[in-house]
mmCIF file of C-alpha atoms in Angstrom:
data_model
loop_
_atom_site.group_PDB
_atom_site.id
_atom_site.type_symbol
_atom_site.label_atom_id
_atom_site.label_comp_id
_atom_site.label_asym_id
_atom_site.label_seq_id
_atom_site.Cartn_x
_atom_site.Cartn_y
_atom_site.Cartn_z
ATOM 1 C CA UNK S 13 131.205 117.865 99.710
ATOM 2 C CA UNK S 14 130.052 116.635 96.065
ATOM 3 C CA UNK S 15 129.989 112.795 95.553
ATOM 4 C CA UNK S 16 132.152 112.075 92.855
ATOM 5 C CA UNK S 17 133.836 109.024 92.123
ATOM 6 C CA UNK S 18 133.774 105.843 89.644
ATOM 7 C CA UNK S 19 131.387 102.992 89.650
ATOM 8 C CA UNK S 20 132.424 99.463 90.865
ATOM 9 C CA UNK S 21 129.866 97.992 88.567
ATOM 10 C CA UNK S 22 130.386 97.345 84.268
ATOM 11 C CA UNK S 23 127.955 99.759 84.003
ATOM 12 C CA UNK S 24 125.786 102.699 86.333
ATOM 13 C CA UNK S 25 123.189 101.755 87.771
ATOM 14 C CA UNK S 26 120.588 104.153 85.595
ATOM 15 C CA UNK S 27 118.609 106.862 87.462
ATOM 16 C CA UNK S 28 115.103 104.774 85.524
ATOM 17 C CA UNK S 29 116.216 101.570 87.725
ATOM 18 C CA UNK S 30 116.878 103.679 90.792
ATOM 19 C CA UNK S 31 112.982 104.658 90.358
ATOM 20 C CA UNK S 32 111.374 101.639 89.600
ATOM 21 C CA UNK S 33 112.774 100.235 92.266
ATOM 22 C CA UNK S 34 111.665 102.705 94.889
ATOM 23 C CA UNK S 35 108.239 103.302 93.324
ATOM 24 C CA UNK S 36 108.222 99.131 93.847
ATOM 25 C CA UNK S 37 109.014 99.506 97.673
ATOM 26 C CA UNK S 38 107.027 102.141 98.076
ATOM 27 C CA UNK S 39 103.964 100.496 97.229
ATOM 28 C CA UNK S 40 104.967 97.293 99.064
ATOM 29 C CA UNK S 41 105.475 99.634 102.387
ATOM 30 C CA UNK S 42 102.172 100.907 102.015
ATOM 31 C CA UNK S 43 100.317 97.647 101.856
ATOM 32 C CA UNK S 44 102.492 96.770 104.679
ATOM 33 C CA UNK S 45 101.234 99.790 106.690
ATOM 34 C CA UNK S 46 97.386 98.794 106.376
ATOM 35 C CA UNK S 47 98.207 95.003 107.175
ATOM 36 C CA UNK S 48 100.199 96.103 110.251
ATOM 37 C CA UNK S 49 97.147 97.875 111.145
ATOM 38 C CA UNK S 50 95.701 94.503 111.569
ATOM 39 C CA UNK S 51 98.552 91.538 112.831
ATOM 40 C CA UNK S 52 99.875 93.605 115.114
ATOM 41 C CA UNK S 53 96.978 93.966 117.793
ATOM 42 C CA UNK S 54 96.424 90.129 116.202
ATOM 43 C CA UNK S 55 99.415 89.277 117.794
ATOM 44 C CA UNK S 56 99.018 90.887 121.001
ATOM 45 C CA UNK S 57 95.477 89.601 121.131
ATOM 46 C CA UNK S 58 97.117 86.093 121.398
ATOM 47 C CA UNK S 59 98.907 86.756 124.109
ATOM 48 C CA UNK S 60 96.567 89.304 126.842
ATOM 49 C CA UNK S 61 93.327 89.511 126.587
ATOM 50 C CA UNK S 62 92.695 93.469 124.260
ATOM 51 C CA UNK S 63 90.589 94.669 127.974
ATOM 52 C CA UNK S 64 94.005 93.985 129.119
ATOM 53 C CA UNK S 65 96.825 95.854 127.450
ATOM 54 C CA UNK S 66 96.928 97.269 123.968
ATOM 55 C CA UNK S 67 99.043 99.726 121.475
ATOM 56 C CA UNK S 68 98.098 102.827 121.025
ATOM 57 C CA UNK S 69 98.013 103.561 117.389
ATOM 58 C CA UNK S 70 101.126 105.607 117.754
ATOM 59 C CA UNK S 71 102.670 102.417 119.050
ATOM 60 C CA UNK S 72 101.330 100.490 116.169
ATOM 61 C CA UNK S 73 103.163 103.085 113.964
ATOM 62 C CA UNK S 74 106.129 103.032 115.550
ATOM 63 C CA UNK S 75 106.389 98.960 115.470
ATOM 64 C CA UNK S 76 105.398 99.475 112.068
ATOM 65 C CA UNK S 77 108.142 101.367 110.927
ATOM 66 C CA UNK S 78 110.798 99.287 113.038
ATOM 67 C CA UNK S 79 108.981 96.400 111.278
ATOM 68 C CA UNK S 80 109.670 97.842 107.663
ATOM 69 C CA UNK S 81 112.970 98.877 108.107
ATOM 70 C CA UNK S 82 114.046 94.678 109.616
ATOM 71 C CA UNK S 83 111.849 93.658 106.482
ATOM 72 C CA UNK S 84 112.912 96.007 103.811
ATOM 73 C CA UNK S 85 116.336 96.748 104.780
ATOM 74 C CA UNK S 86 117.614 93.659 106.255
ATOM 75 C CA UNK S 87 116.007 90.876 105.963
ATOM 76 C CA UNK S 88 113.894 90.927 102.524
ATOM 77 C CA UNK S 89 116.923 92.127 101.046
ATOM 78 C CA UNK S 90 119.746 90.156 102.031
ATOM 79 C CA UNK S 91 117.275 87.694 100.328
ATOM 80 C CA UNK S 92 116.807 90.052 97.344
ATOM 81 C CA UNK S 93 121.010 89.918 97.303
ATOM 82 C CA UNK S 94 120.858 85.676 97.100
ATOM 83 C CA UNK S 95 118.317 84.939 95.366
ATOM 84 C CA UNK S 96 115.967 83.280 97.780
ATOM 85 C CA UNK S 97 112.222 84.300 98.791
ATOM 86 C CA UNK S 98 111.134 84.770 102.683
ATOM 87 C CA UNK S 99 108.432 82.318 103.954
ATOM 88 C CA UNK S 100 105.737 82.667 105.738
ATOM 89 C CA UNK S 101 107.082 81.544 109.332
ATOM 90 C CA UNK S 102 110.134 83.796 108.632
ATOM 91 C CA UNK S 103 108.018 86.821 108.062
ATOM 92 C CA UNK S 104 106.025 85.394 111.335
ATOM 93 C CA UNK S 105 109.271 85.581 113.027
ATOM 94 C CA UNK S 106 110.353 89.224 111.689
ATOM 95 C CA UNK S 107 106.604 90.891 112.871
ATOM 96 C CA UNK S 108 107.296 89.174 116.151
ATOM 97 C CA UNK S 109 110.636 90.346 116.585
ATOM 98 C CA UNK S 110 109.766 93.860 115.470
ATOM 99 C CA UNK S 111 107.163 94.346 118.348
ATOM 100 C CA UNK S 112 109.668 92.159 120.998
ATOM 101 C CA UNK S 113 112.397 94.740 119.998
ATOM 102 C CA UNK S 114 110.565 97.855 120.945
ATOM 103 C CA UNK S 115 109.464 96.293 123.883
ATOM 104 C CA UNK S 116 113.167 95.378 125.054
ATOM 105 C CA UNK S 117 113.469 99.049 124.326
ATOM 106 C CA UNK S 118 111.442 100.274 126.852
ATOM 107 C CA UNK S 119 112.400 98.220 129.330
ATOM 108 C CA UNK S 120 115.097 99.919 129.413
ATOM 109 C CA UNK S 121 114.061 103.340 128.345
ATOM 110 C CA UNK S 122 111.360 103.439 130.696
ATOM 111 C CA UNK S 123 113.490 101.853 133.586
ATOM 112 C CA UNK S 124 110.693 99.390 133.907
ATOM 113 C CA UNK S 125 113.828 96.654 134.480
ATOM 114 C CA UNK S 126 117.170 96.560 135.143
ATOM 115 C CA UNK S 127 119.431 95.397 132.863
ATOM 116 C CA UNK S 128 120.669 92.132 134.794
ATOM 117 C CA UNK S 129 117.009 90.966 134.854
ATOM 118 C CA UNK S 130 116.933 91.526 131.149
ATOM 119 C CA UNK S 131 119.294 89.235 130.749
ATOM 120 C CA UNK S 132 117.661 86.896 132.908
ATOM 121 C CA UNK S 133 114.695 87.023 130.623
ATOM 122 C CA UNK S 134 117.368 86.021 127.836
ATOM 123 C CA UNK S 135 119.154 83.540 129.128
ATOM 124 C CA UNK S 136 116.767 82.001 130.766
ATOM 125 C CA UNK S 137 113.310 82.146 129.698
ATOM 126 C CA UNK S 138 112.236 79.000 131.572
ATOM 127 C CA UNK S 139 112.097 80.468 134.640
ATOM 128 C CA UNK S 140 111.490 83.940 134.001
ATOM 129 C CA UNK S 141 108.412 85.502 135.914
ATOM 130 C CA UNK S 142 107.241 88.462 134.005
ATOM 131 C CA UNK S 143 106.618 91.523 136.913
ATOM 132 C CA UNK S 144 103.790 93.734 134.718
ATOM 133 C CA UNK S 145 102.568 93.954 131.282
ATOM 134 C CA UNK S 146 105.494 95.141 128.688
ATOM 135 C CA UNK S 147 107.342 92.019 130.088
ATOM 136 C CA UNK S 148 105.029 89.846 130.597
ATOM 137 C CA UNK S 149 104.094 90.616 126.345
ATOM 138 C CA UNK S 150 108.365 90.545 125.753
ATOM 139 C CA UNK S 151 108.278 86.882 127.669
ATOM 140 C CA UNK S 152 105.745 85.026 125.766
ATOM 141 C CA UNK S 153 107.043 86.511 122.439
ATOM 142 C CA UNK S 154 110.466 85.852 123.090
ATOM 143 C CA UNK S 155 109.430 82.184 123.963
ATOM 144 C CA UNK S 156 107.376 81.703 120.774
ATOM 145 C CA UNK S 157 110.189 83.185 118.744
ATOM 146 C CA UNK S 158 112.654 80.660 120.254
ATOM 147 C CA UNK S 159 110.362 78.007 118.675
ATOM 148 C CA UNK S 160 110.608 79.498 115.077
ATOM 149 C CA UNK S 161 113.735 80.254 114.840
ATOM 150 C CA UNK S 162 116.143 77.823 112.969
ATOM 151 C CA UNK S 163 119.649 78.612 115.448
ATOM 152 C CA UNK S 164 118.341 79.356 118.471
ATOM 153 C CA UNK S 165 121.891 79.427 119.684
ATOM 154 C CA UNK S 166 123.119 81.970 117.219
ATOM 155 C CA UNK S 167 119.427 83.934 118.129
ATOM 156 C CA UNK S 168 119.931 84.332 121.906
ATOM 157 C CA UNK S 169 123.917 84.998 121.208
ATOM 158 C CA UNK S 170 122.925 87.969 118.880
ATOM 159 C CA UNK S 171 119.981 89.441 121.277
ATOM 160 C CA UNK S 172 122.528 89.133 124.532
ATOM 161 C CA UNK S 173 125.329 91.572 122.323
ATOM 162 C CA UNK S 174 122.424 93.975 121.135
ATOM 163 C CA UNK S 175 121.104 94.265 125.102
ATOM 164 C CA UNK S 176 125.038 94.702 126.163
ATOM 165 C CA UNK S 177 125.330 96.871 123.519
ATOM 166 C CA UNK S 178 122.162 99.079 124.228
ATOM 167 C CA UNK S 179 123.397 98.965 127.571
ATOM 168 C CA UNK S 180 126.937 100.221 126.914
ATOM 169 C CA UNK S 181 124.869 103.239 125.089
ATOM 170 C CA UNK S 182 123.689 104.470 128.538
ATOM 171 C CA UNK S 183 127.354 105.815 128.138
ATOM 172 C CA UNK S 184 126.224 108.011 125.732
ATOM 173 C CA UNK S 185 124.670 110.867 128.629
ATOM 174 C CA UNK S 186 128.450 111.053 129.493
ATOM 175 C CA UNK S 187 129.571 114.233 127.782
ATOM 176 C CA UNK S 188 132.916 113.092 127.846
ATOM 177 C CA UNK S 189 132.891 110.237 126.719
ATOM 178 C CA UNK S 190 135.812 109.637 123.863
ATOM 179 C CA UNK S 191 135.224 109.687 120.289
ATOM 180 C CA UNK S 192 136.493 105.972 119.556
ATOM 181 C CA UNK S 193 134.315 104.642 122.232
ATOM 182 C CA UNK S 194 131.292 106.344 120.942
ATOM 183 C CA UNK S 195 131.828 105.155 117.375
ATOM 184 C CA UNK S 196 132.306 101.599 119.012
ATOM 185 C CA UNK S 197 128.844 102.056 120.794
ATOM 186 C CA UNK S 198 127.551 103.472 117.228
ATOM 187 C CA UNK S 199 128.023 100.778 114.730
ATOM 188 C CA UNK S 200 127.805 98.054 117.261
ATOM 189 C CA UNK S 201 124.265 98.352 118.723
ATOM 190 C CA UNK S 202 123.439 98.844 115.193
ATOM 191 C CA UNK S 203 125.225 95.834 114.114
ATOM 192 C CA UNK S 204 123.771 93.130 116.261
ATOM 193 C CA UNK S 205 120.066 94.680 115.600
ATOM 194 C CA UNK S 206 120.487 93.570 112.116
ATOM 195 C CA UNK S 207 122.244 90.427 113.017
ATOM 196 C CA UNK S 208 119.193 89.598 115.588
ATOM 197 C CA UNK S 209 116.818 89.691 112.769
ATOM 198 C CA UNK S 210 119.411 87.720 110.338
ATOM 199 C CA UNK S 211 118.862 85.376 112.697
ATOM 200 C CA UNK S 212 115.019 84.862 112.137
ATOM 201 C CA UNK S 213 115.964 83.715 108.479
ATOM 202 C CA UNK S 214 116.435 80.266 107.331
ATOM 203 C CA UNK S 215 119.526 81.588 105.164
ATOM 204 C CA UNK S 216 121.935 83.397 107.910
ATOM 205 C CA UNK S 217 124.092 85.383 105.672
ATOM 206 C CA UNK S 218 127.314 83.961 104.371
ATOM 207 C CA UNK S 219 130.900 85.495 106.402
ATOM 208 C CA UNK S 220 131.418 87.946 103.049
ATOM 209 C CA UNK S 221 127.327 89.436 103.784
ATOM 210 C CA UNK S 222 127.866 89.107 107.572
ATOM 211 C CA UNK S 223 131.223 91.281 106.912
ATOM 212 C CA UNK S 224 129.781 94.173 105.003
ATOM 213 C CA UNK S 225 126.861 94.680 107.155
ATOM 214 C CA UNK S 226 128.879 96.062 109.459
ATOM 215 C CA UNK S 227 129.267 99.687 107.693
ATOM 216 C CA UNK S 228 125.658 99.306 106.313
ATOM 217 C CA UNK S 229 124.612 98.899 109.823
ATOM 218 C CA UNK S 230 126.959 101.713 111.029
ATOM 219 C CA UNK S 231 125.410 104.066 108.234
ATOM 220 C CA UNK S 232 122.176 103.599 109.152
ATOM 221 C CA UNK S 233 122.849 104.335 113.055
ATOM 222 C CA UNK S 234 124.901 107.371 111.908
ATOM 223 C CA UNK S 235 122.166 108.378 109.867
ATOM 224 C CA UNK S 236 119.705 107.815 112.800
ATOM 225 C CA UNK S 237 121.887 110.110 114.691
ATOM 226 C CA UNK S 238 122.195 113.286 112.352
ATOM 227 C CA UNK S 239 118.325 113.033 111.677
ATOM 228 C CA UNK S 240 117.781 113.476 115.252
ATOM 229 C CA UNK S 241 120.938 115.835 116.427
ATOM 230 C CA UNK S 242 117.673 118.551 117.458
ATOM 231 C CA UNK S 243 116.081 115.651 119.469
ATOM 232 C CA UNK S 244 119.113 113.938 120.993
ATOM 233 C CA UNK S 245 120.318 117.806 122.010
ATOM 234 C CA UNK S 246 117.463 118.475 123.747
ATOM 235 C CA UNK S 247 117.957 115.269 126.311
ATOM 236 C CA UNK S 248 121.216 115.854 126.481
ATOM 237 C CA UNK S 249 122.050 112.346 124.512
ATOM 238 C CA UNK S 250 125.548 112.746 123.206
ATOM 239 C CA UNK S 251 126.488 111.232 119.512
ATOM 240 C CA UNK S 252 129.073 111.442 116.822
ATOM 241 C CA UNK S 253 127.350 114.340 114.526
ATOM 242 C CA UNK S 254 126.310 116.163 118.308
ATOM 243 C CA UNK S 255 129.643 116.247 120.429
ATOM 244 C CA UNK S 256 132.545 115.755 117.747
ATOM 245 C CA UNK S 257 130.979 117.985 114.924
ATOM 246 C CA UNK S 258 134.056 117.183 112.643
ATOM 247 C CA UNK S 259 131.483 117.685 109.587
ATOM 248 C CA UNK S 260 134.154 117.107 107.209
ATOM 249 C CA UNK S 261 135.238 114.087 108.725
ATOM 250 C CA UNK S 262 131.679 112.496 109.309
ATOM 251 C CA UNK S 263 131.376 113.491 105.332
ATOM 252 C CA UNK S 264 134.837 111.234 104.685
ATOM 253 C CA UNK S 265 133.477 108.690 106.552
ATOM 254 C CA UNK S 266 130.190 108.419 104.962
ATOM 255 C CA UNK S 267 132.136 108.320 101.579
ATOM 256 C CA UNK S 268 134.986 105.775 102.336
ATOM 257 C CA UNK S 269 131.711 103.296 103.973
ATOM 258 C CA UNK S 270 130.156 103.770 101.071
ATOM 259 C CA UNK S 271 133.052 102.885 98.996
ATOM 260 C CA UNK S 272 133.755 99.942 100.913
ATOM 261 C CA UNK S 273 130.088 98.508 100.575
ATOM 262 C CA UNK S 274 130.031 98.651 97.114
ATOM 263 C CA UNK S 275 133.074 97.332 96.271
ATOM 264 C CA UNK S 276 132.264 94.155 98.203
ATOM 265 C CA UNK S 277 129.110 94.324 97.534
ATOM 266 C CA UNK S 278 130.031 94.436 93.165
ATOM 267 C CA UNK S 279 132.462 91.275 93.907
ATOM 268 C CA UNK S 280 129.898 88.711 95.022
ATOM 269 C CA UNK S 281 129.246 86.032 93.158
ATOM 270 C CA UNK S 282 125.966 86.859 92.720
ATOM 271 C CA UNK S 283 123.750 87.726 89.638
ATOM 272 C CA UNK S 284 124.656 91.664 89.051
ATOM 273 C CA UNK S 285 121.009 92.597 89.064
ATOM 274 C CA UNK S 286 120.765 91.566 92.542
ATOM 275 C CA UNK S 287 123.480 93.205 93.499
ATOM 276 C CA UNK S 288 122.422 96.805 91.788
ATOM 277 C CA UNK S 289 118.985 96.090 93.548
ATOM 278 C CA UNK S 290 120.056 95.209 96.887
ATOM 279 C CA UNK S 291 122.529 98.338 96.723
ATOM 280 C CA UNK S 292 119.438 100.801 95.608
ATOM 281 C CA UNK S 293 117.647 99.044 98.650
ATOM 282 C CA UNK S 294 120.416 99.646 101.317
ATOM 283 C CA UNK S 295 121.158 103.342 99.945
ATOM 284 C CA UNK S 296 118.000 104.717 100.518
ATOM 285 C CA UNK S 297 118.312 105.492 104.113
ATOM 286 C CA UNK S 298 122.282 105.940 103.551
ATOM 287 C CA UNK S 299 121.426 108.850 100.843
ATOM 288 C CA UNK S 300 118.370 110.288 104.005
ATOM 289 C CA UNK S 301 121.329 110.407 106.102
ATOM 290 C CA UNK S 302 123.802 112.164 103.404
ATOM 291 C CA UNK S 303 121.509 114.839 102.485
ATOM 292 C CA UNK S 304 120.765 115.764 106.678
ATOM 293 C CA UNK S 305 124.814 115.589 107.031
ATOM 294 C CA UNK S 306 124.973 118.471 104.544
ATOM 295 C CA UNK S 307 121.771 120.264 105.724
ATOM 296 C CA UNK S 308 123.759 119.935 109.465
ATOM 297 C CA UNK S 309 126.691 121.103 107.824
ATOM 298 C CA UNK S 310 125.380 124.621 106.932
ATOM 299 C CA UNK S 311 123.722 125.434 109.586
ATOM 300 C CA UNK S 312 126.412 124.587 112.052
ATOM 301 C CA UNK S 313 128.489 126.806 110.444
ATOM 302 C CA UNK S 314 126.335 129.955 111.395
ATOM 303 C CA UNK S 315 126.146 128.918 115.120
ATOM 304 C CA UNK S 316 126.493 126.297 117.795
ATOM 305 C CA UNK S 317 123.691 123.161 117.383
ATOM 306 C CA UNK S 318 122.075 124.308 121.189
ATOM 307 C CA UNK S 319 121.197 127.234 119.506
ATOM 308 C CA UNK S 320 119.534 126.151 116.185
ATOM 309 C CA UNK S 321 115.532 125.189 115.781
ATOM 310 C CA UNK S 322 114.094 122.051 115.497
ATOM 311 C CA UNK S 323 113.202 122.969 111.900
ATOM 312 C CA UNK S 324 116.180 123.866 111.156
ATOM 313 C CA UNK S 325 118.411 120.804 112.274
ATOM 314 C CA UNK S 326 115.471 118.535 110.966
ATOM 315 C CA UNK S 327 115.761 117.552 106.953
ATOM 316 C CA UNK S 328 112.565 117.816 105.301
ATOM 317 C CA UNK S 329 111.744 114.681 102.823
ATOM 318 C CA UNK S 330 107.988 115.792 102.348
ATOM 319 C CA UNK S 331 108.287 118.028 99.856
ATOM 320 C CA UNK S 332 108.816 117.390 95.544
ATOM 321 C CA UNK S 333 112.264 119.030 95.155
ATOM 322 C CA UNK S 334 113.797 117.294 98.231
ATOM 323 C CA UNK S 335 112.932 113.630 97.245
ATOM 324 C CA UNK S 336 113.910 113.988 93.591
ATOM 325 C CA UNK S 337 117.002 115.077 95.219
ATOM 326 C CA UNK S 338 117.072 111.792 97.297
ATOM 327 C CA UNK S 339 116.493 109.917 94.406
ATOM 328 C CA UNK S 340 119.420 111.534 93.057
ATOM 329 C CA UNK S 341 121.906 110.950 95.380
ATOM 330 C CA UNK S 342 120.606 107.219 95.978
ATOM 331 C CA UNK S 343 121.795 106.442 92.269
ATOM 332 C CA UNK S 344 125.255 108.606 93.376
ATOM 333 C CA UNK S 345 126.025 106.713 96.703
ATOM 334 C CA UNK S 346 124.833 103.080 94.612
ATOM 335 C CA UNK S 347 127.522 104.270 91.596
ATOM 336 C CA UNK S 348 130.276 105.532 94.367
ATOM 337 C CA UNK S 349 134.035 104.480 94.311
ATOM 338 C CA UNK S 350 136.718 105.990 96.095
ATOM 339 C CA UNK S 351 138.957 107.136 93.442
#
């Protein structure tokens, strides 16, 4: 499916804006890679002794790139959207919260706890005694980032839906489980991960921002999932793209969020060049998960997903012709309107 349509804005956003932007956050993401190299075992440090427990440094990538995508995604640019710069005890909070995350993650993964003492750990930190390591680590972060955070109210509200949530996603090894339920699991658990690290920021986002990170946050799960349809196969993980391959309708879907982001996106009151850069910003992954859709597309045709390679389910980004492509279609999906 082609992405046509008309732009919400006075005028495009030009394909020369759409590039300095990126080059801009590309440059920023690599200085954030070599200083992550650095805080992150920093921050662990403070907490167990390094003779005790540290990352691996596939770990400390992995953090890393849940780190920029709460930082770059979310947080900086919600901020990029108002107007307002991050300080230095809310990016504290959003490197804390990027290795507590993970770690929540594995708790559960990794069946390390179940999730009623999770929520023990949540609700009531006090008198939570961590049983090993990864929760032990979780604990003491959790209890430093209920110091820096300016709601902590609204903080532990948004952390218990995101657990409940990534709980309700266990659903997800159900092969029949129905399609509105797994769309409900989708943009949910996706939803209240951004909200969580909203809620690191001295500005929470205003009802109108709150409301339209709702589809941005269901794009980027979506997008999540068709990425990994070869990965999520293989363990028998059932999503959208996986177990209802409606292609077209995942393509409608894509095109009618997009739509709807944009439009409420180009009637904030806001100064119009945040509101092209903060669209360029949140496209970027939405325009990854586009180009995979269509890549998934054509090969699903040919036969069923069980049967295809991982190479061949898997869009490639690392090569010249592909991300001048991306670029592309970022500056298509930040122009869209349904017609």
């Amino acid at each position: 499916m082609k992405i046509s349509g008309t732009s919400s804005f006075s005028s495009n956003i030009s394909l020369f804006s759409v590039i300095r932007h990126l080059y801009s956050l590309y440059a920023q993401m690599k200085k954030q890679e070599k200083d992550c190299k650095e805080r992150i075992p920093a921050v662990i440090a403070g907490i167990i002794p390094p003779e005790e427990f540290s990352f691996s440094p596939k770990e400390i990538q992995r953090i890393t790139k849940y780190y920029q995508l709460a930082l770059n995604l979310v947080c900086d640019n919600i901020y990029l959207l108002t107007g307002k710069k991050l300080s230095d005890t809310e990016h504290k909070s959003i490197l804390q919260l990027s290795i507590f995350v993970p770690l929540i993650d594995d708790l559960f993964d990794e069946g390390l706890l179940p999730c009623e003492q999770i929520m023990t750990l949540i609700s009531e930190p006090e008198k939570y005694t961590p049983v090993h390591n990864t929760d032990r680590i979780a604990h003491r972060l959790y209890c430093q980032l209920l110091d820096l955070v300016p709601h902590r109210e609204r903080f532990i509200r948004n952390l218990t839906e995101g657990v409940y949530w990534e709980n309700e996603s266990l659903k997800q090894f159900d092969k029949h489980i129905g399609e509105e339920e797994l769309m409900r699991i989708t943009y949910n658990k996706s939803y209240y991960s951004i909200l969580l690290f909203c809620s690191v920021l001295n500005h929470y986002p205003c009802e109108a921002t709150e409301a339209v990170l709702y589809p941005v946050s269901g794009l980027m799960q979506l997008t999540n999932d068709v990425f990994d349809v070869w990965k999520d196969t293989q363990k028998g993980l059932y999503t959208i793209p996986n177990l209802y391959a409606d292609f077209g309708k995942l393509e409608s879907l894509f095109l009618d969020e997009i739509s709807a982001i944009n439009t409420r996106i180009s009637s904030m009151g806001y100064p119009e060049k945040n509101r092209k850069a903060y669209l360029i910003r949140t496209h970027t992954l939405h325009a990854m998960g586009w180009m995979s859709l269509q890549q998934l597309k054509a090969v699903a045709s040919e036969k069923p997903l069980r049967e295809l390679s991982r190479k061949e389910l898997v869009c490639d980004l690392d090569n010249i012709p592909q991300q001048i492509r991306w670029v592309k279609h970022v500056r298509q999906l930040c122009n869209y309107a349904a017609k």
